[in-house]
Short mmCIF file of C-alpha atoms in Angstrom, two decimals:
data_model
loop_
_atom_site.label_atom_id
_atom_site.label_comp_id
_atom_site.label_asym_id
_atom_site.label_seq_id
_atom_site.Cartn_x
_atom_site.Cartn_y
_atom_site.Cartn_z
CA MET A 205 51.36 26.11 13.69
CA GLN A 206 47.73 26.63 12.68
CA ILE A 207 45.33 24.01 14.04
CA SER A 208 42.46 24.69 11.64
CA SER A 209 41.74 26.88 8.61
CA VAL A 210 38.02 26.12 8.38
CA PRO A 211 36.02 29.30 7.74
CA LEU A 212 34.02 30.56 10.76
CA ASP A 213 30.38 29.56 10.87
CA LEU A 214 28.59 32.36 12.73
CA THR A 215 25.32 30.44 12.58
CA ALA A 216 26.74 27.78 14.91
CA SER A 217 26.01 27.75 18.60
CA SER A 218 28.18 30.02 20.74
CA ILE A 219 29.75 26.83 22.20
CA ASP A 220 30.68 25.45 18.77
CA LEU A 221 31.85 28.84 17.67
CA THR A 222 34.15 29.00 20.72
CA ARG A 223 35.69 25.69 19.57
CA GLN A 224 36.17 27.07 16.08
CA LEU A 225 37.97 30.23 17.44
CA CYS A 226 40.12 28.30 19.91
CA ASP A 227 41.23 25.76 17.31
CA ILE A 228 42.66 28.50 15.21
CA GLU A 229 45.92 29.22 17.02
CA SER A 230 46.38 32.93 17.68
CA VAL A 231 49.16 33.37 20.19
CA SER A 232 50.06 37.12 20.48
CA GLY A 233 51.85 38.18 17.33
CA ASP A 234 50.22 35.41 15.26
CA GLU A 235 46.64 36.63 15.05
CA ARG A 236 46.50 37.18 11.31
CA THR A 237 44.79 33.89 10.34
CA LEU A 238 42.01 34.41 12.94
CA ALA A 239 41.60 38.06 12.05
CA ASP A 240 41.24 37.07 8.42
CA ALA A 241 38.62 34.51 9.32
CA ILE A 242 36.66 36.98 11.41
CA GLU A 243 36.82 39.71 8.74
CA SER A 244 35.77 37.21 6.04
CA ALA A 245 32.76 36.01 8.07
CA LEU A 246 31.55 39.53 8.84
CA ALA A 247 31.96 40.79 5.32
CA GLU A 248 28.93 38.70 4.34
CA LEU A 249 26.62 40.67 6.71
CA PRO A 250 24.97 43.72 5.07
CA HIS A 251 23.85 45.27 8.39
CA LEU A 252 27.43 45.84 9.53
CA GLU A 253 30.09 48.23 8.41
CA VAL A 254 33.40 46.34 8.69
CA ILE A 255 36.66 48.17 9.29
CA ARG A 256 40.20 46.69 9.73
CA ASP A 257 43.25 48.08 11.42
CA GLY A 258 46.14 45.71 11.42
CA ASP A 259 44.72 42.50 13.05
CA ALA A 260 41.95 44.39 14.75
CA ILE A 261 38.45 44.05 13.25
CA VAL A 262 35.65 46.50 13.91
CA ALA A 263 32.02 45.94 12.87
CA ARG A 264 29.34 48.49 13.61
CA THR A 265 25.68 49.14 13.04
CA ASN A 266 24.58 52.56 11.75
CA LEU A 267 20.92 52.56 12.55
CA GLY A 268 20.68 56.13 13.81
CA ARG A 269 19.88 55.08 17.35
CA GLY A 270 20.26 57.75 20.04
CA ARG A 271 22.78 55.70 21.96
CA ARG A 272 25.78 53.54 21.09
CA ALA A 273 27.55 50.74 22.96
CA LEU A 274 31.11 49.57 22.37
CA ILE A 275 31.60 45.86 22.88
CA ALA A 276 35.11 44.47 22.62
CA GLY A 277 37.21 41.36 23.07
CA HIS A 278 40.83 40.37 22.27
CA ILE A 279 41.58 37.52 19.86
CA ASP A 280 45.11 36.64 21.03
CA THR A 281 46.14 34.09 23.67
CA VAL A 282 49.20 33.34 25.71
CA PRO A 283 51.46 30.55 24.31
CA LEU A 284 50.22 26.97 24.03
CA ASN A 285 51.32 24.12 26.22
CA ASP A 286 49.79 20.98 24.65
CA ASN A 287 46.29 22.42 25.22
CA LEU A 288 44.90 22.45 21.68
CA PRO A 289 42.84 21.22 19.97
CA THR A 290 39.86 21.78 22.27
CA ARG A 291 37.86 18.96 23.86
CA PHE A 292 34.86 18.56 26.17
CA GLU A 293 35.38 17.37 29.73
CA GLU A 294 33.05 16.81 32.71
CA HIS A 295 33.98 17.44 36.27
CA ASP A 296 31.57 17.18 39.24
CA GLY A 297 28.59 17.23 36.87
CA ILE A 298 29.79 20.41 35.06
CA ARG A 299 30.51 20.25 31.32
CA TYR A 300 33.55 22.19 30.31
CA LEU A 301 35.22 23.08 27.03
CA TRP A 302 38.93 22.56 27.59
CA GLY A 303 41.78 24.28 25.76
CA ARG A 304 43.85 27.40 25.35
CA GLY A 305 41.76 30.50 24.89
CA THR A 306 38.48 28.98 26.09
CA VAL A 307 38.50 31.31 29.13
CA ASP A 308 40.77 34.13 28.06
CA MET A 309 38.86 35.09 26.03
CA LYS A 310 37.57 33.33 22.97
CA ALA A 311 34.31 32.21 24.56
CA GLY A 312 33.45 35.84 25.11
CA VAL A 313 34.48 36.64 21.57
CA ALA A 314 32.31 33.87 20.25
CA VAL A 315 29.28 35.16 22.03
CA GLN A 316 30.02 38.62 20.62
CA LEU A 317 30.44 37.41 17.05
CA LYS A 318 27.27 35.38 17.17
CA LEU A 319 25.24 38.30 18.39
CA ALA A 320 26.88 40.68 15.93
CA ALA A 321 25.78 38.41 13.11
CA GLU A 322 22.28 37.71 14.33
CA LEU A 323 21.11 41.09 15.85
CA THR A 324 20.28 43.17 12.76
CA ASP A 325 18.04 45.51 14.70
CA PRO A 326 19.45 46.04 18.22
CA SER A 327 17.90 48.51 20.58
CA VAL A 328 21.13 50.58 20.58
CA ASP A 329 23.75 51.04 17.88
CA VAL A 330 26.72 48.74 18.55
CA THR A 331 30.35 49.03 17.69
CA TRP A 332 31.91 45.57 17.94
CA MET A 333 35.72 45.44 18.31
CA TRP A 334 38.01 42.42 18.22
CA TYR A 335 41.66 43.23 18.62
CA ASP A 336 45.15 41.82 18.78
CA HIS A 337 48.17 41.89 21.11
CA GLU A 338 46.35 42.16 24.44
CA GLU A 339 48.53 39.56 26.21
CA VAL A 340 51.83 41.39 25.61
CA ASN A 341 53.36 44.75 26.32
CA ALA A 342 50.85 47.61 26.46
CA GLU A 343 52.49 49.57 23.63
CA LEU A 344 51.57 46.73 21.23
CA ASN A 345 47.93 46.50 22.36
CA GLY A 346 45.58 46.48 19.37
CA LEU A 347 42.84 48.40 21.18
CA GLY A 348 45.26 51.13 22.08
CA ARG A 349 46.54 51.25 18.48
CA LEU A 350 42.99 51.40 17.22
CA ALA A 351 42.27 54.28 19.60
CA ARG A 352 45.29 56.19 18.20
CA ASN A 353 44.50 55.49 14.60
CA ARG A 354 40.78 55.73 14.60
CA PRO A 355 39.56 57.70 17.64
CA ASP A 356 36.29 58.35 15.74
CA LEU A 357 35.39 54.67 16.34
CA PHE A 358 35.41 55.27 20.07
CA VAL A 359 32.32 57.44 20.17
CA GLY A 360 29.86 55.78 22.52
CA ASP A 361 27.86 55.86 25.75
CA PHE A 362 28.88 52.60 27.38
CA GLY A 363 31.52 49.89 26.92
CA ILE A 364 31.60 46.17 27.62
CA LEU A 365 34.84 44.11 27.58
CA GLY A 366 34.34 40.32 27.31
CA GLU A 367 37.07 39.46 29.85
CA PRO A 368 36.26 36.30 31.91
CA SER A 369 34.15 37.27 34.90
CA ASN A 370 32.32 33.98 35.70
CA GLY A 371 29.34 35.43 33.78
CA VAL A 372 28.72 38.34 36.25
CA VAL A 373 29.26 42.07 35.70
CA GLU A 374 32.55 43.39 37.07
CA GLY A 375 32.68 47.16 36.98
CA GLY A 376 35.76 49.16 36.21
CA CYS A 377 39.15 47.84 37.32
CA ASN A 378 42.01 48.50 39.73
CA GLY A 379 45.03 50.38 38.58
CA ASN A 380 48.45 48.77 38.28
CA LEU A 381 51.86 50.07 39.28
CA ARG A 382 55.28 48.36 39.31
CA VAL A 383 58.29 49.93 40.87
CA GLU A 384 61.83 48.87 41.65
CA VAL A 385 63.19 49.92 45.09
CA ARG A 386 67.01 49.78 45.40
CA THR A 387 69.50 49.73 48.17
CA TYR A 388 73.22 50.31 47.76
CA GLY A 389 76.27 49.28 49.79
CA LEU A 390 79.98 48.57 49.37
CA ARG A 391 81.59 45.46 47.92
CA ALA A 392 84.12 43.51 49.97
CA HIS A 393 85.48 39.98 50.32
CA SER A 394 82.99 37.95 52.36
CA ALA A 395 85.79 36.76 54.62
CA ARG A 396 86.22 40.32 55.73
CA GLY A 397 82.61 41.49 55.46
CA TRP A 398 83.05 44.15 58.09
CA VAL A 399 84.92 46.33 55.65
CA GLY A 400 81.96 46.27 53.20
CA ASP A 401 78.34 47.34 53.43
CA ASN A 402 75.78 44.59 52.56
CA ALA A 403 73.06 46.01 50.26
CA ILE A 404 70.84 42.86 50.63
CA HIS A 405 70.78 43.32 54.39
CA LYS A 406 69.67 46.90 53.83
CA ALA A 407 66.54 45.64 52.03
CA ALA A 408 65.17 44.19 55.29
CA PRO A 409 63.21 47.38 56.16
CA ILE A 410 61.65 47.37 52.75
CA LEU A 411 60.43 43.84 53.25
CA ASP A 412 59.17 44.73 56.75
CA ILE A 413 57.14 47.59 55.30
CA LEU A 414 55.61 45.29 52.70
CA ALA A 415 54.91 42.44 55.23
CA GLY A 416 53.19 44.88 57.60
CA TYR A 417 51.23 46.90 55.05
CA GLN A 418 47.50 46.98 55.53
CA ALA A 419 45.93 47.21 52.07
CA ARG A 420 42.94 49.44 51.71
CA GLU A 421 39.36 48.49 50.73
CA VAL A 422 37.96 51.46 48.89
CA GLU A 423 34.40 52.08 47.86
CA VAL A 424 34.10 53.62 44.41
CA ASP A 425 30.64 54.21 42.89
CA GLY A 426 29.09 51.62 45.15
CA LEU A 427 31.71 48.86 44.57
CA VAL A 428 34.41 47.96 47.09
CA TYR A 429 37.88 47.53 45.51
CA LYS A 430 40.60 45.60 47.38
CA GLU A 431 44.08 46.96 46.93
CA GLY A 432 47.26 44.93 47.13
CA LEU A 433 50.97 45.79 47.71
CA ASN A 434 53.41 42.99 47.28
CA ALA A 435 57.01 42.17 46.46
CA VAL A 436 57.00 40.20 43.25
CA GLY A 437 60.76 39.77 42.86
CA ILE A 438 64.09 40.47 44.54
CA SER A 439 67.57 40.49 43.08
CA GLY A 440 71.11 41.16 44.29
CA GLY A 441 74.52 39.59 44.71
CA VAL A 442 77.70 39.37 42.76
CA ALA A 443 79.37 36.06 43.73
CA GLY A 444 79.42 33.61 46.54
CA ASN A 445 82.32 35.34 48.23
CA ILE A 446 81.52 38.98 47.68
CA ILE A 447 79.46 41.34 49.89
CA PRO A 448 76.77 42.72 47.52
CA ASP A 449 76.78 46.41 46.79
CA GLU A 450 73.24 46.59 45.26
CA CYS A 451 69.86 44.99 45.85
CA MET A 452 66.52 45.55 44.10
CA VAL A 453 63.01 44.71 45.35
CA HIS A 454 60.39 44.59 42.59
CA ILE A 455 57.02 45.76 43.94
CA ASN A 456 53.55 45.58 42.47
CA TYR A 457 50.84 47.92 43.69
CA ARG A 458 47.19 47.31 42.68
CA PHE A 459 45.25 50.42 43.62
CA ALA A 460 41.58 51.36 43.61
CA PRO A 461 40.29 53.45 40.69
CA SER A 462 39.69 56.39 43.02
CA ARG A 463 43.46 56.97 42.96
CA SER A 464 45.41 57.93 39.81
CA SER A 465 48.67 56.25 38.85
CA GLN A 466 50.50 59.52 39.79
CA GLU A 467 48.93 59.40 43.22
CA ALA A 468 49.95 55.80 43.50
CA ILE A 469 53.58 56.78 42.78
CA VAL A 470 53.34 59.44 45.48
CA HIS A 471 52.19 56.73 47.90
CA MET A 472 55.25 54.66 47.06
CA HIS A 473 57.47 57.57 47.91
CA GLU A 474 55.50 57.98 51.21
CA LEU A 475 56.30 54.39 52.05
CA PHE A 476 59.84 54.07 50.68
CA GLY A 477 61.00 57.67 50.56
CA ASP A 478 64.52 56.92 51.90
CA TYR A 479 65.21 54.62 48.98
CA GLU A 480 65.76 54.98 45.27
CA ILE A 481 62.50 54.27 43.42
CA THR A 482 62.19 53.57 39.70
CA VAL A 483 58.77 53.27 38.06
CA VAL A 484 58.79 50.48 35.41
CA ASP A 485 55.05 50.21 34.62
CA ARG A 486 51.97 52.22 35.38
CA ALA A 487 48.31 52.05 34.31
CA ASP A 488 45.37 53.97 35.66
CA GLY A 489 42.33 52.00 36.72
CA ALA A 490 38.77 52.65 35.65
CA ARG A 491 35.77 53.75 37.74
CA PRO A 492 32.81 51.46 37.18
CA GLY A 493 30.52 54.21 35.91
CA LEU A 494 27.48 52.31 36.97
CA ASP A 495 25.50 55.50 37.32
CA ALA A 496 25.36 55.81 33.48
CA PRO A 497 21.84 55.01 32.22
CA LEU A 498 23.02 52.36 29.73
CA ALA A 499 25.12 50.77 32.47
CA GLN A 500 22.09 50.53 34.74
CA GLU A 501 19.95 49.05 32.06
CA PHE A 502 22.70 46.50 31.18
CA VAL A 503 23.21 45.38 34.78
CA ALA A 504 19.44 44.94 35.24
CA ALA A 505 19.17 42.94 31.99
CA VAL A 506 21.93 40.47 33.00
CA GLY A 507 21.02 39.87 36.59
CA GLY A 508 21.01 43.11 38.58
CA VAL A 509 24.32 42.63 40.47
CA ALA A 510 27.73 44.10 39.73
CA LYS A 511 31.05 43.33 41.40
CA PRO A 512 34.44 45.09 41.30
CA LYS A 513 37.23 43.98 39.02
CA TYR A 514 40.45 43.60 41.02
CA GLY A 515 42.77 43.11 38.07
CA TRP A 516 43.60 45.61 35.36
CA THR A 517 41.78 45.26 32.00
CA ASP A 518 41.27 47.27 28.87
CA VAL A 519 38.12 48.86 30.31
CA ALA A 520 40.58 51.40 31.52
CA ARG A 521 41.18 52.43 27.92
CA PHE A 522 37.47 53.09 27.51
CA SER A 523 37.32 54.94 30.83
CA ALA A 524 40.28 57.16 29.78
CA MET A 525 38.23 58.18 26.75
CA GLY A 526 35.20 59.12 28.90
CA ILE A 527 33.28 55.91 28.25
CA PRO A 528 32.09 54.01 31.37
CA ALA A 529 32.81 50.32 30.85
CA VAL A 530 32.38 46.93 32.58
CA ASN A 531 33.81 43.44 32.20
CA TYR A 532 31.35 40.69 31.32
CA GLY A 533 32.26 37.32 29.91
CA PRO A 534 32.17 33.58 30.52
CA GLY A 535 34.93 31.77 32.27
CA ASP A 536 36.66 31.68 35.65
CA PRO A 537 39.56 34.17 35.71
CA LEU A 538 41.49 31.72 37.84
CA LYS A 539 41.69 29.45 34.84
CA ALA A 540 42.99 32.11 32.49
CA HIS A 541 46.47 31.18 31.18
CA ALA A 542 46.33 27.88 33.09
CA ASP A 543 47.48 24.67 31.38
CA ASP A 544 44.06 23.17 32.15
CA GLU A 545 42.21 26.27 30.89
CA ARG A 546 38.53 25.40 30.57
CA VAL A 547 35.18 27.17 30.50
CA ASP A 548 31.84 25.99 31.88
CA VAL A 549 29.71 25.80 28.75
CA GLU A 550 26.60 26.90 30.65
CA GLN A 551 28.38 30.23 31.34
CA ILE A 552 28.78 30.71 27.57
CA ILE A 553 25.03 30.23 27.14
CA ALA A 554 24.18 32.49 30.07
CA VAL A 555 26.35 35.37 28.83
CA GLU A 556 24.88 35.07 25.37
CA GLU A 557 21.37 35.19 26.86
CA GLY A 558 22.24 38.19 28.98
CA LEU A 559 23.75 40.26 26.18
CA ARG A 560 20.93 39.34 23.90
CA ALA A 561 18.33 40.38 26.42
CA TRP A 562 19.94 43.77 26.83
CA LEU A 563 20.63 44.43 23.11
CA THR A 564 17.05 43.46 22.14
CA GLY A 565 15.47 45.37 25.06
CA SER A 566 13.70 42.29 26.30
CA GLY A 567 14.45 43.15 29.95
CA ALA A 568 15.89 41.31 32.89
CA ARG A 569 16.23 37.60 32.89
#
């Protein structure tokens, strides 16, 4: 159900624009109304070329600058849970905007839309991208579809993704690998278990390996990425009186961007080589690329400090196309997808000021 159909006002404050965006429901697969609103608002701006692909909207300047930045954000959210319409709250003296999408990531999109509308003469050419289907399976991702359909739009020197980062720069991202490790046995009646072979019991060494695993901390381009290897699920069993003949441990490996997904798979075989291993999902990480000139200028303009991104984000799509990219957006990632999702409104203002300073060449704050 759509909460609001009011046209977007890109002259509003970035806080009010965040409310406008959030109050238009856009759960993954239902982004059309919001995409229409964004396209309609941008169509009125003569300094932008507007392009649409499905429910992804691209707006770019063509000023003939020597360098181009790609700045992106997704417009979909996870499902609602009685957390729209938005409202303001105050906790411990901090003013928050509460509601689905405020953190992940419509506050970041609001900042981007406002600057896209206002900055008619940025110091670099900018390709703004707002895309659909980020919160679901990777094959549906609107940024990936856009890259396949219009690779010409991905020509640039530096990328910024507005994922929530508490208003600080987070460079690159860890890679992500999910595997299933299986054990096999022999079914038997549990009253005579000695004639069977219990596959669940055979999983104990797998769990011991995971419990004793010492995750690496890896420095990549000056940032230290923390890895993680964890069981995220386990299944097995047939009935309450049958010795199970199969057990599966679902394992998630978050690996530093110095390692490819293929190398991560090799590492799983090093750890669990005696067991059957099935890869169910894999995604390479992204090096931070902070040695790129535009990246250095950006970090200086927004505060001079960069941190690593431990989760996987779409910056990896930019990195795979040879574009160094960082995450930079308002909101605490710990509140993403939460029922009490809420963003500190001062972070919205700070991210707007940081991006504005960089795009206008006004220097560090």
